[in-house]
Amino acid sequence: MSEVAWFLTAGFAVLVVLGVPFAITIALVVAGALIAADIEPAFLAQSVISGSQSFSLLAIPLFMLAGEIMTAGGLSQRLVDFAGTLVRHLRGGLAMVTVLAALVFSAISGSAPATTAAIGAIMIPAMAAAGYDRAFAASIAVSAGVLGPLIPPSIAFVIWGIVAEQSIGRLFLSGIVPGIMIAAGLMAICWVHAWRHDVPRLPRAKLREAGLAFARGRWALASPLLVLGGIYGGVFTPTEAAAVSCVYALLVGLFIEKQLTLRALPGIFASAMRTSAIVCAIIAVSAGFGILVAQEQIATRFAAWLGENVGEKWMALAALNIAFFLMAAVMDEIAIMVILGPMLIAIANKFGVDPIHFGAIIVTNVAIGMAAPPIGYCLFIGMAISGLSLTRISRAIWPQILWMLVVLFLTTYIPGFALMFQPAAR
């Protein structure tokens, strides 16, 4: 390998092991590769600017902001209350409320950490008070947060759509069945846990209470319909939908629910900016990394090697899933998508995998990585809310992880899981 290739592979691996933040790691590796290749250092600045100028990239901070505003405006509590009237009387019903509320909130925020934080802050203490093991309560909130990247609109699909140059709207649709399958499995796990530990049931909601909860939560429930209806109705793009979602959240929070105050807005904006800045910084500095990888033909060579040594499509997909899962357990998921995107796409093309189906496989992997020990983002949020150690939550979450891997297997080998809701070709 050339000096540039060594910087891009071994140099990157060393810095990751040392714990250097991913955006800084990528910038240092690109800078070192430029020096080794005797390329003008201004290339790094130019690539950062070009990597941050995608119109679709605007959707990321806007969806994150919409989620923050809706949480502060009390809409997440409205969702929890409404979900409670539907399933709380079932065995494991309160834990199921967590899953249902996360399912709807995912269609508002598009983010796994935001979903875990919004729903977990309400449901983890409530489940613990109702007799659930606190570690299980935290693990369900973390697992339910995984729905954020799968249920449209999804920040992860926006990122992959930019990397793979695919329709973001079609990618959104590819996550619906995997997301619903994960949610259904999590609810079954809730039932089994409650049955094994004899968790008491809550009283069934009366029709009047259910109607009142629906009336109070109607503005929160209308948000996904507005956003997704606008996207698939051709009214606005995913990026414009994110802006509409922010305006809607502000209007509802300030003038309808009236739980949001103008004084709280600077803190909400700052929180959304901090989170989105990390994501956008990784994407911006990764542009130069991707150009150098293409120049060195690392992705093309690896795809060719895989094609020569792995003759079967199913074996190649299995190897990719195993590698991706292991990397997602120790690396930032967004960095994996952006940095390894060209290589992954080359492999998919080599074996003739439908690009939308492949996007669903990648994002399902990303979603699982958000909850997988040891560094899944959602795990740390669950730790902060519950006050438990990483070890305790990790020990409780393994049944959920196993079910998610089953869904990943089905998504990988049954293309209809991802392509079921795709529009018919014209």
GROMACS .gro file of N, CA and C in nm, residues 294-358:
model
  195
  294ALA      N    1  -1.117   0.729  -0.280
  294ALA     CA    2  -1.146   0.703  -0.421
  294ALA      C    3  -1.020   0.712  -0.505
  295GLN      N    4  -0.933   0.812  -0.474
  295GLN     CA    5  -0.809   0.830  -0.549
  295GLN      C    6  -0.717   0.709  -0.534
  296GLU      N    7  -0.713   0.654  -0.413
  296GLU     CA    8  -0.628   0.538  -0.387
  296GLU      C    9  -0.693   0.406  -0.429
  297GLN      N   10  -0.819   0.414  -0.472
  297GLN     CA   11  -0.895   0.297  -0.518
  297GLN      C   12  -0.906   0.188  -0.410
  298ILE      N   13  -0.911   0.232  -0.283
  298ILE     CA   14  -0.920   0.135  -0.173
  298ILE      C   15  -1.053   0.062  -0.179
  299ALA      N   16  -1.163   0.137  -0.198
  299ALA     CA   17  -1.295   0.073  -0.203
  299ALA      C   18  -1.306  -0.022  -0.321
  300THR      N   19  -1.256   0.023  -0.438
  300THR     CA   20  -1.266  -0.060  -0.558
  300THR      C   21  -1.185  -0.188  -0.543
  301ARG      N   22  -1.066  -0.176  -0.487
  301ARG     CA   23  -0.981  -0.295  -0.469
  301ARG      C   24  -1.041  -0.392  -0.370
  302PHE      N   25  -1.096  -0.337  -0.261
  302PHE     CA   26  -1.156  -0.426  -0.161
  302PHE      C   27  -1.278  -0.497  -0.219
  303ALA      N   28  -1.358  -0.424  -0.295
  303ALA     CA   29  -1.475  -0.485  -0.356
  303ALA      C   30  -1.434  -0.594  -0.455
  304ALA      N   31  -1.328  -0.567  -0.530
  304ALA     CA   32  -1.279  -0.668  -0.624
  304ALA      C   33  -1.227  -0.791  -0.550
  305TRP      N   34  -1.154  -0.767  -0.441
  305TRP     CA   35  -1.103  -0.881  -0.361
  305TRP      C   36  -1.218  -0.963  -0.305
  306LEU      N   37  -1.320  -0.894  -0.254
  306LEU     CA   38  -1.434  -0.965  -0.197
  306LEU      C   39  -1.505  -1.045  -0.306
  307GLY      N   40  -1.516  -0.985  -0.426
  307GLY     CA   41  -1.582  -1.055  -0.536
  307GLY      C   42  -1.507  -1.179  -0.580
  308GLU      N   43  -1.373  -1.175  -0.571
  308GLU     CA   44  -1.292  -1.290  -0.611
  308GLU      C   45  -1.291  -1.400  -0.506
  309ASN      N   46  -1.298  -1.361  -0.379
  309ASN     CA   47  -1.284  -1.459  -0.270
  309ASN      C   48  -1.417  -1.501  -0.209
  310VAL      N   49  -1.522  -1.422  -0.230
  310VAL     CA   50  -1.655  -1.457  -0.180
  310VAL      C   51  -1.748  -1.461  -0.300
  311GLY      N   52  -1.779  -1.581  -0.344
  311GLY     CA   53  -1.853  -1.595  -0.467
  311GLY      C   54  -2.003  -1.576  -0.453
  312GLU      N   55  -2.056  -1.595  -0.334
  312GLU     CA   56  -2.200  -1.591  -0.315
  312GLU      C   57  -2.245  -1.457  -0.255
  313LYS      N   58  -2.355  -1.406  -0.308
  313LYS     CA   59  -2.409  -1.278  -0.260
  313LYS      C   60  -2.447  -1.286  -0.112
  314TRP      N   61  -2.508  -1.396  -0.070
  314TRP     CA   62  -2.555  -1.406   0.069
  314TRP      C   63  -2.437  -1.407   0.166
  315MET      N   64  -2.325  -1.468   0.124
  315MET     CA   65  -2.207  -1.470   0.209
  315MET      C   66  -2.147  -1.330   0.223
  316ALA      N   67  -2.146  -1.256   0.113
  316ALA     CA   68  -2.092  -1.120   0.118
  316ALA      C   69  -2.176  -1.032   0.209
  317LEU      N   70  -2.309  -1.045   0.200
  317LEU     CA   71  -2.397  -0.965   0.286
  317LEU      C   72  -2.381  -1.005   0.432
  318ALA      N   73  -2.364  -1.136   0.457
  318ALA     CA   74  -2.344  -1.182   0.595
  318ALA      C   75  -2.214  -1.124   0.651
  319ALA      N   76  -2.107  -1.126   0.570
  319ALA     CA   77  -1.978  -1.072   0.615
  319ALA      C   78  -1.989  -0.923   0.643
  320LEU      N   79  -2.061  -0.850   0.557
  320LEU     CA   80  -2.079  -0.707   0.577
  320LEU      C   81  -2.156  -0.678   0.706
  321ASN      N   82  -2.262  -0.757   0.730
  321ASN     CA   83  -2.341  -0.736   0.851
  321ASN      C   84  -2.259  -0.762   0.977
  322ILE      N   85  -2.182  -0.868   0.977
  322ILE     CA   86  -2.099  -0.900   1.094
  322ILE      C   87  -1.997  -0.790   1.117
  323ALA      N   88  -1.929  -0.748   1.010
  323ALA     CA   89  -1.827  -0.643   1.023
  323ALA      C   90  -1.890  -0.512   1.069
  324PHE      N   91  -2.006  -0.479   1.010
  324PHE     CA   92  -2.071  -0.352   1.044
  324PHE      C   93  -2.117  -0.353   1.189
  325PHE      N   94  -2.174  -0.465   1.234
  325PHE     CA   95  -2.220  -0.474   1.373
  325PHE      C   96  -2.104  -0.458   1.471
  326LEU      N   97  -1.992  -0.524   1.442
  326LEU     CA   98  -1.875  -0.515   1.531
  326LEU      C   99  -1.819  -0.373   1.533
  327MET      N  100  -1.815  -0.308   1.416
  327MET     CA  101  -1.764  -0.171   1.410
  327MET      C  102  -1.859  -0.075   1.481
  328ALA      N  103  -1.990  -0.096   1.462
  328ALA     CA  104  -2.089  -0.006   1.523
  328ALA      C  105  -2.086  -0.015   1.675
  329ALA      N  106  -2.038  -0.127   1.729
  329ALA     CA  107  -2.030  -0.142   1.875
  329ALA      C  108  -1.917  -0.059   1.935
  330VAL      N  109  -1.820  -0.019   1.852
  330VAL     CA  110  -1.704   0.054   1.906
  330VAL      C  111  -1.677   0.185   1.833
  331MET      N  112  -1.753   0.216   1.728
  331MET     CA  113  -1.729   0.337   1.649
  331MET      C  114  -1.857   0.418   1.635
  332ASP      N  115  -1.842   0.543   1.601
  332ASP     CA  116  -1.956   0.629   1.572
  332ASP      C  117  -2.024   0.582   1.443
  333GLU      N  118  -2.156   0.562   1.450
  333GLU     CA  119  -2.229   0.505   1.337
  333GLU      C  120  -2.230   0.598   1.216
  334ILE      N  121  -2.239   0.727   1.242
  334ILE     CA  122  -2.240   0.823   1.131
  334ILE      C  123  -2.105   0.823   1.060
  335ALA      N  124  -1.998   0.815   1.139
  335ALA     CA  125  -1.864   0.810   1.079
  335ALA      C  126  -1.848   0.686   0.991
  336ILE      N  127  -1.904   0.573   1.036
  336ILE     CA  128  -1.895   0.450   0.957
  336ILE      C  129  -1.965   0.469   0.823
  337MET      N  130  -2.085   0.525   0.825
  337MET     CA  131  -2.160   0.543   0.701
  337MET      C  132  -2.087   0.636   0.604
  338VAL      N  133  -2.036   0.746   0.658
  338VAL     CA  134  -1.974   0.846   0.571
  338VAL      C  135  -1.839   0.798   0.519
  339ILE      N  136  -1.758   0.740   0.607
  339ILE     CA  137  -1.623   0.700   0.568
  339ILE      C  138  -1.623   0.575   0.482
  340LEU      N  139  -1.700   0.475   0.524
  340LEU     CA  140  -1.700   0.348   0.453
  340LEU      C  141  -1.806   0.342   0.344
  341GLY      N  142  -1.886   0.449   0.331
  341GLY     CA  143  -1.992   0.449   0.232
  341GLY      C  144  -1.948   0.409   0.092
  342PRO      N  145  -1.844   0.474   0.036
  342PRO     CA  146  -1.801   0.437  -0.100
  342PRO      C  147  -1.763   0.290  -0.113
  343MET      N  148  -1.696   0.236  -0.011
  343MET     CA  149  -1.657   0.096  -0.015
  343MET      C  150  -1.780   0.005  -0.010
  344LEU      N  151  -1.874   0.038   0.080
  344LEU     CA  152  -1.994  -0.043   0.093
  344LEU      C  153  -2.077  -0.040  -0.036
  345ILE      N  154  -2.086   0.078  -0.096
  345ILE     CA  155  -2.163   0.091  -0.220
  345ILE      C  156  -2.098   0.011  -0.333
  346ALA      N  157  -1.964   0.014  -0.339
  346ALA     CA  158  -1.893  -0.063  -0.442
  346ALA      C  159  -1.920  -0.213  -0.427
  347ILE      N  160  -1.924  -0.261  -0.303
  347ILE     CA  161  -1.951  -0.403  -0.277
  347ILE      C  162  -2.095  -0.436  -0.317
  348ALA      N  163  -2.189  -0.348  -0.280
  348ALA     CA  164  -2.330  -0.371  -0.316
  348ALA      C  165  -2.347  -0.377  -0.467
  349ASN      N  166  -2.281  -0.287  -0.538
  349ASN     CA  167  -2.289  -0.286  -0.684
  349ASN      C  168  -2.228  -0.413  -0.743
  350LYS      N  169  -2.119  -0.459  -0.682
  350LYS     CA  170  -2.051  -0.580  -0.729
  350LYS      C  171  -2.144  -0.700  -0.727
  351PHE      N  172  -2.229  -0.708  -0.624
  351PHE     CA  173  -2.317  -0.824  -0.609
  351PHE      C  174  -2.461  -0.795  -0.652
  352GLY      N  175  -2.483  -0.678  -0.712
  352GLY     CA  176  -2.614  -0.648  -0.768
  352GLY      C  177  -2.724  -0.627  -0.665
  353VAL      N  178  -2.691  -0.568  -0.549
  353VAL     CA  179  -2.791  -0.542  -0.445
  353VAL      C  180  -2.865  -0.412  -0.479
  354ASP      N  181  -2.998  -0.416  -0.472
  354ASP     CA  182  -3.077  -0.296  -0.497
  354ASP      C  183  -3.031  -0.184  -0.401
  355PRO      N  184  -3.005  -0.064  -0.451
  355PRO     CA  185  -2.950   0.042  -0.365
  355PRO      C  186  -3.042   0.084  -0.251
  356ILE      N  187  -3.173   0.080  -0.272
  356ILE     CA  188  -3.266   0.116  -0.164
  356ILE      C  189  -3.268   0.005  -0.060
  357HIS      N  190  -3.272  -0.120  -0.105
  357HIS     CA  191  -3.264  -0.234  -0.013
  357HIS      C  192  -3.134  -0.228   0.067
  358PHE      N  193  -3.024  -0.195   0.001
  358PHE     CA  194  -2.895  -0.188   0.069
  358PHE      C  195  -2.896  -0.075   0.173
   0.00000   0.00000   0.00000
